């Protein structure tokens, strides 16, 4: 065979077939395992599975799928990693980890979670294939990456795995390359995102598993498609349906209205629109989807008479817009994608009518009814209008109306020009003046220019409707304070805006046409759309000045346009002055008693409400202000800047280009540019990255900009390189990516325009620019090496460390900022090196101050380790904190060695705090690797190693340095050291267990014994093992370490024997108390849980026997806290026990307790009423014994063989009491489910030593028969069978198992002659039933039964069975006849069983008697039993004849005929026997008393 050679390229692979090792040096593999390959030889590899590096071996090369690897060297160690992209590796690792959990979910029957994880894994596997294909475009790859990381994070959360922290690109964050603070923030961000995703995922977003939620989350723009199918409401007049999206919490519209004009015949006004009433509400962003609730509302306005009840239509005013009602539907789940909608599914939106005139449409939105309303179809769509027209052509076509959002979408793409002004008629308050009733106010709005001419077609009442010249409001009948809340759009060309104003006319409308014609406008108001400074009207509510006067003057522009359009807050105090002054100007007066309010919202990419931004955009109009406007750009709100991003960038580059000959504005423009880029880098505006990219590619046109940008950038870099102050350098470096994109794009445009001109100059400038960047980096490195950073950290440590420590100590653990402060403290410690620690220790003036600092630090660390301030799934943060703390602890330990170790300066409390901190650190849950999955364990070991070993070895070293001072820590440190040694880590145990023997030696030298140590370790061992510590390997190591202590050999051996014996029993106890072995517990509560009432009663009986019948006070019990005396508690317990015995049908035991209670009532407390109750209860139990059939439980012998079982079960046999009607197969199946790795033995004999000494688990189970032990008081007495039958399966301690065997000459025609019985008798420790359903068999004996003895037993059992059944049928007339028929026929008909003729042939022969002369008495006994069977059969057949039905009469007659022949033969051969008539007499007495009672009842 060729030698093994070291592999070079073949280093890493995945197992694709299971491989079972068939030789000692082979390694077993399972599908999916990852292996490291070290050597190869002729089709075989040698290496190890990554999850178990200790176990190495050979395996076939053909079973391995090889992967490309990256080999990193860390010192002498080679680190081998897969060459796959990080995300693919993460998906692979995640699938492995989820796969093992998925199997556990299946085993534990958690079907819902199992299916959920299965779906998640399917998605990840599919996406992993897509990632590996390498064919995805960059944008699709980015979207897929987001979906994958989102799915992984969600799955980890629901499976209670650790949070994965990522960088901005979605890659896993490396804690070694990130600061503690950035790591903390990444955890916060990850937790927030996961919480948001969980809400989304839990709302069944992925009903079709199509990734809807991922699409919704990844898209910044969303739309809602609505198809109006029908409006079910009989109005009788025309109506207008205004549909919009609405936020009920803020009580505001989200979108503009979609207007449907409905005719009086119940069809659309424009009949061609029937089945075409479609609208898309667009421009919705993620913020909108984040709203708590979103409604689709429809406000219905009737167009016609003032009152529908007016009969005479000819005299009524028509065309009035009157409120009719609203329809409302909560569409939050639909629009957020939580409910998937079929575009064919129709929804009914319930309608609520206007009942009273003060029911404003806006206030009715929370009231709904179900009788009338709208039928609509809806579907949430992902994308803007351009995208959805491409993707949903079957829904959205050119005829589909587009209703835009009241506001901007989250992304305003370059070229997306909008100039809409939304005006909401808010409310009014109008005085009735000389009228007796309140006015029916109608508001008429017109869009006018500065000459008063009406601008035609400038008002849009809703999307889908034609523009109109004027707007008329809804009329509320005789309402003083109407609240309209009607929103419509004003659309005017941009160049006309400065000349435009809105005029509002107020008119009273009469219900009678004749009066209405004479009504004129009684007031007016107006508002300009542009201010004098060129900015547009501000968003929000405007309270307009209401003017009164002649109706014609109110339409004259010259009368009002010079007047103030809005009321100021002080107008009410000087109304008379305004009136006088205004009347002289235009003939109009201010109406101080009338109020009119509107609100406006400007959605324009060309009109701004910010003066500074307007000045920059129109910089040519006032060039003298350009410098100031550029400087003040940083003060403008970011939302306003990004809204006008394209115009702002165009303005900046135009300034640069138009001043190309000078550098006056270069720096200002550059600073403005990096400010804008910095804005877009902010998370708030991160969606605008795509806008900026689109601008650079499609709209940017400054060909000379690259020269200016490179010049200013180089200047900043050179200034910083010289060490001079340069305030914008950090912002510049952050914006470097986009600055270079502008430079490259500008140069490309220049090159295209001038055909590559100045290429050499550009390359030289670029080279110079990169040299400046290199110089800056060199300067920065030099700055670090010069030690300034060291000094900065030292200053921070000196001034802040102790302050932050004190803050953490005083802060409550529930404080919202505690995690942030601890992160700051960890960050400071992580920056410190040995010199920082050394310098900081030197800052303490005296020993006392240093001791105080160390003690408070140790206590602080111990507190933080014991109760982490971070969530338990922030494992990366916790591990980084542990690593930082470990370094600090070890550094402070060195300080203790140098300053506080010698006897003069020894600080007991300080050392005590150190040891307790170190043990708390080593035993913290987050470091117990044995509890983690292999994946998690590998990650932690690869990144941090096993920190427990590091601190454990440090504890050992520190202990041995104590010298004579060790005695100060005995027995105080025994418990903590024990807790540490119980950690299942071999090297750690070997290093620390010897400390125990050193403690013994120390106490022996000091006191002459080590009783303190011994007492303490025995006390603590119980607590630690119950908490999960300890195993058999620990006992072995304890014994190994004891061998090396010859100086205390006898005492140590005694101690080790004591401890190992105690540990063995504690481990057994822990095994019993585990959830999987609940049937082994001796607990009343557990017995009740599984309805073992009899066992529960016996358990409580143990408790009751500890109490006396006395008035002595007893301690409070958990379940009986109101009781005072032992008598009361005992009586309550007895009543509970009696009820349990009753449920368990153990009435004999219940009667015993009833008698004891009755005796107390009669002789001690004289409570005759209670005595009567107990006697009645007792009588009921006696009656139950005689009348109710009690099924006999089966008993099973169970043997537990092999050292795989706990000590208390190992190689022992137990007798189990089965439940009513429980079959052995069911019992055995349930038993095997407790020991899933056990092997069932299919033999009933005692297994050999090979099985007993095996490391496996073997279970043997077979049925045994209880042996009746009749109580002395019932012996030799005519006791009814109902009483005796109870003792056949209760109060039994002896059980038998009989196994037939063949011996001697075998007669094929007569099996009885050679059938011997091997009988095993088991005696249990206690009688069954008892406090458990099982007891150990303490004794087993084996006997052999001869064929004749077997025949005697069989005949006796048959006779007893006949007698029992006769008595049952005599007592109960309702029993079916079939069992009796089968029993009798099986005996009397030779064709069925062969009768006892075979006994006669086998035993009643001269040959048998000659061969077995000692069996004469036994033969006589068998003959006697045969003779006694005849009268029993006779009585049974007689009883059968009385009960048999007509259809079975022939069967009975045949049976009688057979019996006569049998009787004749037997009486002739064995004599005549007669039954005692007692049972028969009793039956007759019962029948007589029954007849008497029936006669009495009949009379």
mmCIF file of N, CA, C and O in Angstrom, residues 875-937:
data_model
loop_
_atom_site.group_PDB
_atom_site.id
_atom_site.type_symbol
_atom_site.label_atom_id
_atom_site.label_comp_id
_atom_site.label_asym_id
_atom_site.label_seq_id
_atom_site.Cartn_x
_atom_site.Cartn_y
_atom_site.Cartn_z
ATOM 1 N N UNK A 875 -25.259 37.531 21.475
ATOM 2 C CA UNK A 875 -24.105 36.729 21.871
ATOM 3 C C UNK A 875 -22.792 37.409 21.508
ATOM 4 O O UNK A 875 -21.819 37.373 22.270
ATOM 5 N N UNK A 876 -22.733 38.038 20.343
ATOM 6 C CA UNK A 876 -21.486 38.702 19.932
ATOM 7 C C UNK A 876 -21.104 39.788 20.931
ATOM 8 O O UNK A 876 -19.940 39.888 21.350
ATOM 9 N N UNK A 877 -22.080 40.579 21.341
ATOM 10 C CA UNK A 877 -21.815 41.662 22.307
ATOM 11 C C UNK A 877 -21.381 41.071 23.650
ATOM 12 O O UNK A 877 -20.448 41.568 24.294
ATOM 13 N N UNK A 878 -22.055 40.007 24.069
ATOM 14 C CA UNK A 878 -21.729 39.378 25.359
ATOM 15 C C UNK A 878 -20.321 38.781 25.320
ATOM 16 O O UNK A 878 -19.551 38.920 26.277
ATOM 17 N N UNK A 879 -19.971 38.134 24.209
ATOM 18 C CA UNK A 879 -18.650 37.519 24.111
ATOM 19 C C UNK A 879 -17.541 38.574 24.062
ATOM 20 O O UNK A 879 -16.467 38.390 24.651
ATOM 21 N N UNK A 880 -17.786 39.671 23.363
ATOM 22 C CA UNK A 880 -16.798 40.768 23.345
ATOM 23 C C UNK A 880 -16.613 41.325 24.745
ATOM 24 O O UNK A 880 -15.488 41.569 25.204
ATOM 25 N N UNK A 881 -17.723 41.515 25.466
ATOM 26 C CA UNK A 881 -17.631 41.998 26.851
ATOM 27 C C UNK A 881 -16.844 41.007 27.698
ATOM 28 O O UNK A 881 -15.984 41.412 28.502
ATOM 29 N N UNK A 882 -17.119 39.724 27.548
ATOM 30 C CA UNK A 882 -16.387 38.709 28.318
ATOM 31 C C UNK A 882 -14.886 38.761 28.014
ATOM 32 O O UNK A 882 -14.057 38.646 28.917
ATOM 33 N N UNK A 883 -14.543 38.916 26.742
ATOM 34 C CA UNK A 883 -13.133 38.944 26.351
ATOM 35 C C UNK A 883 -12.429 40.146 26.974
ATOM 36 O O UNK A 883 -11.310 40.045 27.481
ATOM 37 N N UNK A 884 -13.112 41.293 26.946
ATOM 38 C CA UNK A 884 -12.546 42.518 27.528
ATOM 39 C C UNK A 884 -12.420 42.365 29.041
ATOM 40 O O UNK A 884 -11.395 42.717 29.641
ATOM 41 N N UNK A 885 -13.472 41.829 29.677
ATOM 42 C CA UNK A 885 -13.432 41.632 31.131
ATOM 43 C C UNK A 885 -12.336 40.652 31.532
ATOM 44 O O UNK A 885 -11.650 40.846 32.538
ATOM 45 N N UNK A 886 -12.152 39.579 30.743
ATOM 46 C CA UNK A 886 -11.137 38.570 31.058
ATOM 47 C C UNK A 886 -9.754 39.210 31.075
ATOM 48 O O UNK A 886 -8.946 38.955 31.988
ATOM 49 N N UNK A 887 -9.493 40.031 30.092
ATOM 50 C CA UNK A 887 -8.184 40.698 30.035
ATOM 51 C C UNK A 887 -8.001 41.622 31.236
ATOM 52 O O UNK A 887 -6.932 41.673 31.854
ATOM 53 N N UNK A 888 -9.073 42.354 31.590
ATOM 54 C CA UNK A 888 -9.002 43.259 32.741
ATOM 55 C C UNK A 888 -8.794 42.477 34.039
ATOM 56 O O UNK A 888 -7.972 42.860 34.886
ATOM 57 N N UNK A 889 -9.517 41.362 34.201
ATOM 58 C CA UNK A 889 -9.400 40.551 35.426
ATOM 59 C C UNK A 889 -7.975 40.038 35.581
ATOM 60 O O UNK A 889 -7.384 40.116 36.673
ATOM 61 N N UNK A 890 -7.416 39.500 34.499
ATOM 62 C CA UNK A 890 -6.050 38.965 34.573
ATOM 63 C C UNK A 890 -5.025 40.062 34.852
ATOM 64 O O UNK A 890 -4.048 39.850 35.581
ATOM 65 N N UNK A 891 -5.254 41.249 34.291
ATOM 66 C CA UNK A 891 -4.331 42.367 34.542
ATOM 67 C C UNK A 891 -4.413 42.809 35.995
ATOM 68 O O UNK A 891 -3.372 43.037 36.653
ATOM 69 N N UNK A 892 -5.640 42.918 36.509
ATOM 70 C CA UNK A 892 -5.786 43.316 37.914
ATOM 71 C C UNK A 892 -5.248 42.235 38.850
ATOM 72 O O UNK A 892 -4.769 42.526 39.952
ATOM 73 N N UNK A 893 -5.323 40.959 38.424
ATOM 74 C CA UNK A 893 -4.772 39.876 39.239
ATOM 75 C C UNK A 893 -3.261 40.031 39.392
ATOM 76 O O UNK A 893 -2.700 39.767 40.473
ATOM 77 N N UNK A 894 -2.587 40.454 38.305
ATOM 78 C CA UNK A 894 -1.147 40.704 38.386
ATOM 79 C C UNK A 894 -0.850 41.803 39.398
ATOM 80 O O UNK A 894 0.118 41.724 40.170
ATOM 81 N N UNK A 895 -1.678 42.824 39.413
ATOM 82 C CA UNK A 895 -1.515 43.906 40.397
ATOM 83 C C UNK A 895 -1.644 43.363 41.818
ATOM 84 O O UNK A 895 -0.870 43.729 42.715
ATOM 85 N N UNK A 896 -2.613 42.474 42.036
ATOM 86 C CA UNK A 896 -2.788 41.873 43.363
ATOM 87 C C UNK A 896 -1.559 41.059 43.754
ATOM 88 O O UNK A 896 -1.118 41.091 44.918
ATOM 89 N N UNK A 897 -0.989 40.328 42.806
ATOM 90 C CA UNK A 897 0.212 39.532 43.102
ATOM 91 C C UNK A 897 1.373 40.410 43.549
ATOM 92 O O UNK A 897 2.135 40.059 44.458
ATOM 93 N N UNK A 898 1.501 41.547 42.912
ATOM 94 C CA UNK A 898 2.630 42.429 43.216
ATOM 95 C C UNK A 898 2.434 43.223 44.496
ATOM 96 O O UNK A 898 3.380 43.472 45.245
ATOM 97 N N UNK A 899 1.213 43.620 44.783
ATOM 98 C CA UNK A 899 0.990 44.589 45.864
ATOM 99 C C UNK A 899 0.294 44.021 47.094
ATOM 100 O O UNK A 899 0.398 44.577 48.173
ATOM 101 N N UNK A 900 -0.503 42.934 46.938
ATOM 102 C CA UNK A 900 -1.334 42.501 48.070
ATOM 103 C C UNK A 900 -1.203 41.013 48.363
ATOM 104 O O UNK A 900 -2.151 40.373 48.798
ATOM 105 N N UNK A 901 -0.004 40.447 48.155
ATOM 106 C CA UNK A 901 0.163 39.013 48.395
ATOM 107 C C UNK A 901 0.935 38.716 49.671
ATOM 108 O O UNK A 901 0.617 37.751 50.375
ATOM 109 N N UNK A 902 1.939 39.534 49.966
ATOM 110 C CA UNK A 902 2.736 39.230 51.165
ATOM 111 C C UNK A 902 1.904 39.450 52.416
ATOM 112 O O UNK A 902 0.909 40.181 52.427
ATOM 113 N N UNK A 903 2.332 38.831 53.497
ATOM 114 C CA UNK A 903 1.529 38.799 54.722
ATOM 115 C C UNK A 903 1.247 40.185 55.290
ATOM 116 O O UNK A 903 0.220 40.406 55.928
ATOM 117 N N UNK A 904 2.159 41.134 55.066
ATOM 118 C CA UNK A 904 1.965 42.469 55.626
ATOM 119 C C UNK A 904 0.847 43.235 54.913
ATOM 120 O O UNK A 904 0.147 44.035 55.529
ATOM 121 N N UNK A 905 0.712 43.016 53.619
ATOM 122 C CA UNK A 905 -0.278 43.766 52.835
ATOM 123 C C UNK A 905 -1.431 42.886 52.347
ATOM 124 O O UNK A 905 -2.199 43.302 51.480
ATOM 125 N N UNK A 906 -1.550 41.677 52.868
ATOM 126 C CA UNK A 906 -2.558 40.745 52.354
ATOM 127 C C UNK A 906 -3.975 41.254 52.661
ATOM 128 O O UNK A 906 -4.308 41.579 53.806
ATOM 129 N N UNK A 907 -4.775 41.314 51.603
ATOM 130 C CA UNK A 907 -6.156 41.789 51.729
ATOM 131 C C UNK A 907 -7.099 40.615 51.489
ATOM 132 O O UNK A 907 -7.346 40.215 50.345
ATOM 133 N N UNK A 908 -7.619 40.042 52.576
ATOM 134 C CA UNK A 908 -8.446 38.841 52.471
ATOM 135 C C UNK A 908 -9.685 39.099 51.620
ATOM 136 O O UNK A 908 -10.024 38.334 50.705
ATOM 137 N N UNK A 909 -10.383 40.219 51.888
ATOM 138 C CA UNK A 909 -11.635 40.490 51.186
ATOM 139 C C UNK A 909 -11.405 40.722 49.695
ATOM 140 O O UNK A 909 -12.197 40.297 48.847
ATOM 141 N N UNK A 910 -10.285 41.379 49.363
ATOM 142 C CA UNK A 910 -9.968 41.625 47.955
ATOM 143 C C UNK A 910 -9.746 40.294 47.226
ATOM 144 O O UNK A 910 -10.281 40.073 46.134
ATOM 145 N N UNK A 911 -8.944 39.414 47.825
ATOM 146 C CA UNK A 911 -8.696 38.105 47.213
ATOM 147 C C UNK A 911 -9.984 37.283 47.141
ATOM 148 O O UNK A 911 -10.223 36.577 46.165
ATOM 149 N N UNK A 912 -10.785 37.398 48.166
ATOM 150 C CA UNK A 912 -12.069 36.679 48.172
ATOM 151 C C UNK A 912 -12.953 37.160 47.020
ATOM 152 O O UNK A 912 -13.570 36.360 46.316
ATOM 153 N N UNK A 913 -12.997 38.483 46.825
ATOM 154 C CA UNK A 913 -13.783 39.038 45.715
ATOM 155 C C UNK A 913 -13.246 38.563 44.368
ATOM 156 O O UNK A 913 -14.001 38.287 43.437
ATOM 157 N N UNK A 914 -11.918 38.484 44.274
ATOM 158 C CA UNK A 914 -11.321 38.025 43.017
ATOM 159 C C UNK A 914 -11.760 36.594 42.711
ATOM 160 O O UNK A 914 -12.175 36.284 41.585
ATOM 161 N N UNK A 915 -11.631 35.696 43.707
ATOM 162 C CA UNK A 915 -11.978 34.298 43.466
ATOM 163 C C UNK A 915 -13.461 34.146 43.103
ATOM 164 O O UNK A 915 -13.816 33.390 42.192
ATOM 165 N N UNK A 916 -14.317 34.864 43.805
ATOM 166 C CA UNK A 916 -15.751 34.754 43.502
ATOM 167 C C UNK A 916 -16.064 35.311 42.114
ATOM 168 O O UNK A 916 -16.914 34.766 41.397
ATOM 169 N N UNK A 917 -15.378 36.399 41.732
ATOM 170 C CA UNK A 917 -15.566 36.941 40.380
ATOM 171 C C UNK A 917 -15.098 35.939 39.333
ATOM 172 O O UNK A 917 -15.789 35.679 38.342
ATOM 173 N N UNK A 918 -13.915 35.367 39.549
ATOM 174 C CA UNK A 918 -13.354 34.442 38.561
ATOM 175 C C UNK A 918 -14.244 33.214 38.398
ATOM 176 O O UNK A 918 -14.471 32.743 37.275
ATOM 177 N N UNK A 919 -14.779 32.702 39.513
ATOM 178 C CA UNK A 919 -15.667 31.533 39.427
ATOM 179 C C UNK A 919 -16.980 31.920 38.748
ATOM 180 O O UNK A 919 -17.520 31.155 37.935
ATOM 181 N N UNK A 920 -17.501 33.110 39.063
ATOM 182 C CA UNK A 920 -18.726 33.577 38.389
ATOM 183 C C UNK A 920 -18.498 33.699 36.889
ATOM 184 O O UNK A 920 -19.369 33.353 36.077
ATOM 185 N N UNK A 921 -17.300 34.166 36.519
ATOM 186 C CA UNK A 921 -16.976 34.308 35.097
ATOM 187 C C UNK A 921 -16.938 32.943 34.412
ATOM 188 O O UNK A 921 -17.521 32.741 33.353
ATOM 189 N N UNK A 922 -16.289 31.991 35.045
ATOM 190 C CA UNK A 922 -16.092 30.681 34.414
ATOM 191 C C UNK A 922 -17.382 29.879 34.345
ATOM 192 O O UNK A 922 -17.545 29.040 33.473
ATOM 193 N N UNK A 923 -18.314 30.154 35.257
ATOM 194 C CA UNK A 923 -19.548 29.358 35.311
ATOM 195 C C UNK A 923 -20.733 30.058 34.655
ATOM 196 O O UNK A 923 -21.834 29.518 34.683
ATOM 197 N N UNK A 924 -20.522 31.237 34.087
ATOM 198 C CA UNK A 924 -21.649 31.952 33.469
ATOM 199 C C UNK A 924 -22.215 31.154 32.304
ATOM 200 O O UNK A 924 -21.502 30.442 31.595
ATOM 201 N N UNK A 925 -23.513 31.274 32.091
ATOM 202 C CA UNK A 925 -24.216 30.466 31.100
ATOM 203 C C UNK A 925 -23.692 30.705 29.690
ATOM 204 O O UNK A 925 -23.645 29.778 28.873
ATOM 205 N N UNK A 926 -23.285 31.931 29.396
ATOM 206 C CA UNK A 926 -22.875 32.257 28.022
ATOM 207 C C UNK A 926 -21.553 31.611 27.626
ATOM 208 O O UNK A 926 -21.165 31.678 26.455
ATOM 209 N N UNK A 927 -20.829 30.973 28.571
ATOM 210 C CA UNK A 927 -19.567 30.302 28.242
ATOM 211 C C UNK A 927 -19.670 28.778 28.303
ATOM 212 O O UNK A 927 -18.668 28.093 28.078
ATOM 213 N N UNK A 928 -20.847 28.265 28.615
ATOM 214 C CA UNK A 928 -20.989 26.801 28.748
ATOM 215 C C UNK A 928 -21.190 26.190 27.366
ATOM 216 O O UNK A 928 -22.309 25.979 26.901
ATOM 217 N N UNK A 929 -20.079 25.909 26.710
ATOM 218 C CA UNK A 929 -20.091 25.466 25.314
ATOM 219 C C UNK A 929 -20.844 24.158 25.121
ATOM 220 O O UNK A 929 -21.360 23.889 24.037
ATOM 221 N N UNK A 930 -20.880 23.321 26.153
ATOM 222 C CA UNK A 930 -21.524 22.014 26.010
ATOM 223 C C UNK A 930 -23.024 22.141 25.758
ATOM 224 O O UNK A 930 -23.664 21.199 25.283
ATOM 225 N N UNK A 931 -23.598 23.299 26.094
ATOM 226 C CA UNK A 931 -25.037 23.499 25.890
ATOM 227 C C UNK A 931 -25.357 24.046 24.507
ATOM 228 O O UNK A 931 -26.528 24.176 24.162
ATOM 229 N N UNK A 932 -24.337 24.407 23.726
ATOM 230 C CA UNK A 932 -24.566 25.063 22.444
ATOM 231 C C UNK A 932 -24.583 24.041 21.312
ATOM 232 O O UNK A 932 -24.064 22.931 21.442
ATOM 233 N N UNK A 933 -25.152 24.468 20.200
ATOM 234 C CA UNK A 933 -25.125 23.629 19.001
ATOM 235 C C UNK A 933 -23.696 23.556 18.475
ATOM 236 O O UNK A 933 -22.879 24.440 18.760
ATOM 237 N N UNK A 934 -23.365 22.509 17.693
ATOM 238 C CA UNK A 934 -21.998 22.421 17.143
ATOM 239 C C UNK A 934 -21.594 23.658 16.350
ATOM 240 O O UNK A 934 -20.445 24.092 16.414
ATOM 241 N N UNK A 935 -22.536 24.236 15.622
ATOM 242 C CA UNK A 935 -22.237 25.427 14.813
ATOM 243 C C UNK A 935 -21.837 26.591 15.697
ATOM 244 O O UNK A 935 -20.801 27.245 15.476
ATOM 245 N N UNK A 936 -22.638 26.836 16.716
ATOM 246 C CA UNK A 936 -22.350 27.962 17.615
ATOM 247 C C UNK A 936 -21.053 27.714 18.377
ATOM 248 O O UNK A 936 -20.239 28.632 18.566
ATOM 249 N N UNK A 937 -20.860 26.478 18.821
ATOM 250 C CA UNK A 937 -19.651 26.139 19.568
ATOM 251 C C UNK A 937 -18.407 26.371 18.704
ATOM 252 O O UNK A 937 -17.415 26.954 19.161
#
